[in-house]
Coordinates of N, CA and C in Angstrom, one line a residue:
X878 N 0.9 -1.2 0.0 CA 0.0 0.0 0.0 C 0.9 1.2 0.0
X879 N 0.6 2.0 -1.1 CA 1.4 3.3 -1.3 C 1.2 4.3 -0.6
X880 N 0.0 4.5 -0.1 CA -0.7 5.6 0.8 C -1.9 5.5 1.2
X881 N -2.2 5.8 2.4 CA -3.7 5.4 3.3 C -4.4 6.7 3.6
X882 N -5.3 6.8 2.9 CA -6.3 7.7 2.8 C -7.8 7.2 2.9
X883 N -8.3 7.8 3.3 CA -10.4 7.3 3.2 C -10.7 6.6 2.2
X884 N -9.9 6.9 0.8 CA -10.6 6.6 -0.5 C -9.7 5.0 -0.9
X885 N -8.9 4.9 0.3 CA -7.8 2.9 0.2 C -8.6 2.0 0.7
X886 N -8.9 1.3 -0.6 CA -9.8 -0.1 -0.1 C -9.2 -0.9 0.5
X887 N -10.1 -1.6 1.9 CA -9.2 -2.6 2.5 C -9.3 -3.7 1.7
X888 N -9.0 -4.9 2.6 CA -9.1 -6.1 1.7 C -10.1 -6.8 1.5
X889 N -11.4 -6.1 1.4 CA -12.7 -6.5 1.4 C -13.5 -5.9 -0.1
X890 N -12.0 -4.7 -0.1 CA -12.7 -3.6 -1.4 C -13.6 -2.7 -0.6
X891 N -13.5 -2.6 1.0 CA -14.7 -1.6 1.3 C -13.9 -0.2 2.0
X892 N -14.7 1.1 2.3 CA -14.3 2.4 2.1 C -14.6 2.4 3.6
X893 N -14.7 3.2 4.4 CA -15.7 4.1 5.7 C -16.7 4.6 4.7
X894 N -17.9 4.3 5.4 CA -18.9 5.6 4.6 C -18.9 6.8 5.5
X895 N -18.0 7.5 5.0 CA -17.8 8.6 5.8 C -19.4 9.6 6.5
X896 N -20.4 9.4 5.5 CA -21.8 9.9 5.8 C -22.6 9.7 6.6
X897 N -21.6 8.3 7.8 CA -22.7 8.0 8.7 C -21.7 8.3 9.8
X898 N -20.8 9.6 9.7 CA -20.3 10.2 10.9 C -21.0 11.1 11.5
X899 N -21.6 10.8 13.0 CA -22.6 11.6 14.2 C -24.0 11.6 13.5
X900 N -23.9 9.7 12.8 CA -25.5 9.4 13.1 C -25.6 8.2 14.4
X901 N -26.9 7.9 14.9 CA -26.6 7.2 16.4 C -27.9 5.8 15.8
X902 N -26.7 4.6 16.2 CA -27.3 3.2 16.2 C -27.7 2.8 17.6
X903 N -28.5 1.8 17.6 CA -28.8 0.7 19.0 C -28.4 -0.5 18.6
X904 N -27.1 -1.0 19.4 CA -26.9 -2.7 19.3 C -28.0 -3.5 19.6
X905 N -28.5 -4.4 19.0 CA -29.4 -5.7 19.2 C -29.6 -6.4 20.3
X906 N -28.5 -6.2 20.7 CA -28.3 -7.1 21.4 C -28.0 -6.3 22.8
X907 N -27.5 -5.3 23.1 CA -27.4 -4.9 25.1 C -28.4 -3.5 24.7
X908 N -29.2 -3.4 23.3 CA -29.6 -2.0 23.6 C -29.2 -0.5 24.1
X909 N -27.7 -0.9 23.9 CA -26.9 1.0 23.9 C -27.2 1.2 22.9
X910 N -26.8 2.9 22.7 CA -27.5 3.5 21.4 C -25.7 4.1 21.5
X911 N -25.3 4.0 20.5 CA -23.8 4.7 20.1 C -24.0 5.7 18.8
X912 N -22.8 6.7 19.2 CA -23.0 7.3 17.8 C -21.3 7.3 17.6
X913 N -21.7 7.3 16.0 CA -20.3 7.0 15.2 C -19.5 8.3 15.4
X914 N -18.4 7.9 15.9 CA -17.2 9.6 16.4 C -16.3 9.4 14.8
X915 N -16.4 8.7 14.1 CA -15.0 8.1 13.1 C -14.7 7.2 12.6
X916 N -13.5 7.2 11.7 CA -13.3 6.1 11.1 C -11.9 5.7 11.4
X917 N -11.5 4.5 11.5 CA -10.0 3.8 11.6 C -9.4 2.7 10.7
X918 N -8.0 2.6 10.4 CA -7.7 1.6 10.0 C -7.5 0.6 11.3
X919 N -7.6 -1.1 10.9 CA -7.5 -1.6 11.7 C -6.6 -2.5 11.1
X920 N -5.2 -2.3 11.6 CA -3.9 -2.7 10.4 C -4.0 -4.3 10.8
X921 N -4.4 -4.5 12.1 CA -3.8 -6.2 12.0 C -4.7 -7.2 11.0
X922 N -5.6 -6.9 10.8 CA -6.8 -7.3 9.8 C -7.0 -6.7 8.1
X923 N -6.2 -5.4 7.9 CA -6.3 -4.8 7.5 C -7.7 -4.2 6.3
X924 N -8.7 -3.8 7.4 CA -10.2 -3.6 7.0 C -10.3 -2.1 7.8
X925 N -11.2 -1.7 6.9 CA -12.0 -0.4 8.0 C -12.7 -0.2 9.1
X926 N -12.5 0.5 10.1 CA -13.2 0.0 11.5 C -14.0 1.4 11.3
X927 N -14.7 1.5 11.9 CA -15.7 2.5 12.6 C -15.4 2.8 14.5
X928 N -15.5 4.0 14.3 CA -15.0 4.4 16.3 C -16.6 5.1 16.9
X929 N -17.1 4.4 17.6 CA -18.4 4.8 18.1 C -18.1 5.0 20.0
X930 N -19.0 5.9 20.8 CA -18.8 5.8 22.0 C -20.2 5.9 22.2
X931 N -21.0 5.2 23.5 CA -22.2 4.8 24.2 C -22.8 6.2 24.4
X932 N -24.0 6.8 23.8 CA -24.6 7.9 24.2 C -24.9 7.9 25.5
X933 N -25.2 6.9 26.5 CA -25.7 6.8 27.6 C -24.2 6.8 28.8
X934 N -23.2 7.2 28.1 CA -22.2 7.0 29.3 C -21.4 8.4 29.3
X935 N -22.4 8.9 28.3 CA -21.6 10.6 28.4 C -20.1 10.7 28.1
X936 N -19.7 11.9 28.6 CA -18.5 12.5 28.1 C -17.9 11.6 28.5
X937 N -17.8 10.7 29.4 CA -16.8 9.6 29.5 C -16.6 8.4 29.2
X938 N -17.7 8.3 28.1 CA -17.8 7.0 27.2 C -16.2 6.8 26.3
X939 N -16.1 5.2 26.9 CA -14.3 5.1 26.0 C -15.4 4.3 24.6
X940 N -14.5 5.4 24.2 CA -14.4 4.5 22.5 C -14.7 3.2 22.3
X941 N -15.2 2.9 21.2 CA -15.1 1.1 20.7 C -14.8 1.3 19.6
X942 N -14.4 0.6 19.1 CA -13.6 0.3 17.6 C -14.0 -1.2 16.7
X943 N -15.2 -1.2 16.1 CA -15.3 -2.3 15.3 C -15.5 -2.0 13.8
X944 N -15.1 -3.9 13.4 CA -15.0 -3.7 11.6 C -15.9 -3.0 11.1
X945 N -16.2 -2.0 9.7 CA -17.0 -1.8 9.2 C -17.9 -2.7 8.7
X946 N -18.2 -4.1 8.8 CA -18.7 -5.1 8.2 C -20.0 -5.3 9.3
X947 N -19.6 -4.8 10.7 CA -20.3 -4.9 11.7 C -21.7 -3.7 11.6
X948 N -21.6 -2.6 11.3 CA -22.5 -1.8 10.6 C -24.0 -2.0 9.7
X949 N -23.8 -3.1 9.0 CA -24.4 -4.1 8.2 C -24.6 -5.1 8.4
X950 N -24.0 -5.6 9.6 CA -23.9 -7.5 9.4 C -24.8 -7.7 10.5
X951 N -25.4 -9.2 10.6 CA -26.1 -9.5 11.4 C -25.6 -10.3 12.6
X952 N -25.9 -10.4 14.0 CA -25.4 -11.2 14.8 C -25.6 -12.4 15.0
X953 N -25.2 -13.0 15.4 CA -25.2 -15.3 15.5 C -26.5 -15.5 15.5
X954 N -27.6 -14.6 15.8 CA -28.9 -15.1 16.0 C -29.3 -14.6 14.5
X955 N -29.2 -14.2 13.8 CA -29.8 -13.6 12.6 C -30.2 -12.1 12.4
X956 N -30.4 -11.7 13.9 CA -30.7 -10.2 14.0 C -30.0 -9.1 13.1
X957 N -30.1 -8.0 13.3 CA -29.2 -7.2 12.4 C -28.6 -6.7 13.7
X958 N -27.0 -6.5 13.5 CA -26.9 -6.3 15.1 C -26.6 -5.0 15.2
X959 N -27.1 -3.7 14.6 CA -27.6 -2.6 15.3 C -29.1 -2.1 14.0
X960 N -29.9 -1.3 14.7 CA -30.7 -0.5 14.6 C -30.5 0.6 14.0
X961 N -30.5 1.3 12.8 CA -29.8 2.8 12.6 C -31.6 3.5 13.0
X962 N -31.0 4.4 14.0 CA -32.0 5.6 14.6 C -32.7 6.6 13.8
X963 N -33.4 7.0 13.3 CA -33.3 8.3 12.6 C -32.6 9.3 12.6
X964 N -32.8 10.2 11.4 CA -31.6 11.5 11.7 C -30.5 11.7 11.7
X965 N -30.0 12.5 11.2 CA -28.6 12.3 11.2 C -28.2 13.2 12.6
X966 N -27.3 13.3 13.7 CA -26.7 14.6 14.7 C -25.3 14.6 14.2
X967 N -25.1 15.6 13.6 CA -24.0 15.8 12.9 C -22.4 15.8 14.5
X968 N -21.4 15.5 14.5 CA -20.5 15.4 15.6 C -20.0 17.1 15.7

Protein backbone atom coordinates (compact mmCIF):
# COMPACT_ATOMS: atom_id res chain seq x y z
CA UNK A 1 0.00 0.00 0.00
CA UNK A 2 1.45 3.34 -1.28
CA UNK A 3 -0.71 5.59 0.76
CA UNK A 4 -3.71 5.37 3.27
CA UNK A 5 -6.34 7.71 2.84
CA UNK A 6 -10.39 7.30 3.22
CA UNK A 7 -10.61 6.58 -0.54
CA UNK A 8 -7.84 2.91 0.25
CA UNK A 9 -9.82 -0.06 -0.13
CA UNK A 10 -9.17 -2.57 2.45
CA UNK A 11 -9.14 -6.12 1.70
CA UNK A 12 -12.75 -6.47 1.44
CA UNK A 13 -12.70 -3.63 -1.39
CA UNK A 14 -14.68 -1.55 1.30
CA UNK A 15 -14.29 2.45 2.09
CA UNK A 16 -15.67 4.07 5.65
CA UNK A 17 -18.86 5.63 4.65
CA UNK A 18 -17.84 8.58 5.81
CA UNK A 19 -21.79 9.90 5.76
CA UNK A 20 -22.66 7.97 8.68
CA UNK A 21 -20.28 10.24 10.86
CA UNK A 22 -22.61 11.56 14.22
CA UNK A 23 -25.46 9.36 13.05
CA UNK A 24 -26.60 7.18 16.41
CA UNK A 25 -27.30 3.22 16.22
CA UNK A 26 -28.84 0.73 18.99
CA UNK A 27 -26.91 -2.71 19.35
CA UNK A 28 -29.41 -5.71 19.23
CA UNK A 29 -28.26 -7.09 21.42
CA UNK A 30 -27.41 -4.90 25.09
CA UNK A 31 -29.62 -2.02 23.65
CA UNK A 32 -26.95 0.98 23.90
CA UNK A 33 -27.50 3.49 21.42
CA UNK A 34 -23.78 4.72 20.14
CA UNK A 35 -22.99 7.31 17.80
CA UNK A 36 -20.30 7.04 15.25
CA UNK A 37 -17.20 9.57 16.37
CA UNK A 38 -15.01 8.08 13.12
CA UNK A 39 -13.30 6.11 11.09
CA UNK A 40 -10.00 3.85 11.65
CA UNK A 41 -7.72 1.59 9.95
CA UNK A 42 -7.55 -1.58 11.66
CA UNK A 43 -3.94 -2.68 10.42
CA UNK A 44 -3.82 -6.18 11.95
CA UNK A 45 -6.82 -7.31 9.82
CA UNK A 46 -6.35 -4.80 7.49
CA UNK A 47 -10.23 -3.62 6.97
CA UNK A 48 -12.03 -0.36 7.95
CA UNK A 49 -13.20 0.03 11.50
CA UNK A 50 -15.73 2.53 12.56
CA UNK A 51 -14.98 4.40 16.25
CA UNK A 52 -18.38 4.80 18.10
CA UNK A 53 -18.77 5.79 21.98
CA UNK A 54 -22.20 4.82 24.24
CA UNK A 55 -24.58 7.88 24.20
CA UNK A 56 -25.71 6.81 27.63
CA UNK A 57 -22.16 7.04 29.25
CA UNK A 58 -21.64 10.64 28.41
CA UNK A 59 -18.48 12.50 28.08
CA UNK A 60 -16.82 9.64 29.49
CA UNK A 61 -17.75 6.96 27.24
CA UNK A 62 -14.25 5.06 25.99
CA UNK A 63 -14.36 4.52 22.53
CA UNK A 64 -15.14 1.06 20.74
CA UNK A 65 -13.61 0.33 17.58
CA UNK A 66 -15.32 -2.27 15.32
CA UNK A 67 -15.01 -3.73 11.59
CA UNK A 68 -17.02 -1.82 9.17
CA UNK A 69 -18.69 -5.15 8.21
CA UNK A 70 -20.35 -4.85 11.70
CA UNK A 71 -22.49 -1.85 10.62
CA UNK A 72 -24.39 -4.13 8.17
CA UNK A 73 -23.91 -7.52 9.45
CA UNK A 74 -26.09 -9.50 11.39
CA UNK A 75 -25.37 -11.17 14.85
CA UNK A 76 -25.23 -15.32 15.54
CA UNK A 77 -28.95 -15.10 16.03
CA UNK A 78 -29.84 -13.58 12.59
CA UNK A 79 -30.69 -10.23 13.96
CA UNK A 80 -29.18 -7.19 12.38
CA UNK A 81 -26.88 -6.33 15.06
CA UNK A 82 -27.60 -2.57 15.31
CA UNK A 83 -30.66 -0.46 14.58
CA UNK A 84 -29.82 2.80 12.63
CA UNK A 85 -32.02 5.58 14.55
CA UNK A 86 -33.30 8.29 12.60
CA UNK A 87 -31.59 11.49 11.69
CA UNK A 88 -28.61 12.31 11.24
CA UNK A 89 -26.65 14.58 14.72
CA UNK A 90 -24.03 15.78 12.90
CA UNK A 91 -20.51 15.41 15.57
Amino acid sequence: MDELNFQTPDVNGARPPLEHEGRHLRHTGNGKVYKITGFTWLGETDVWGFVARSIEDGDYAVPVTRPIEHLYGNRSNSLPRYDWLPGVVMS
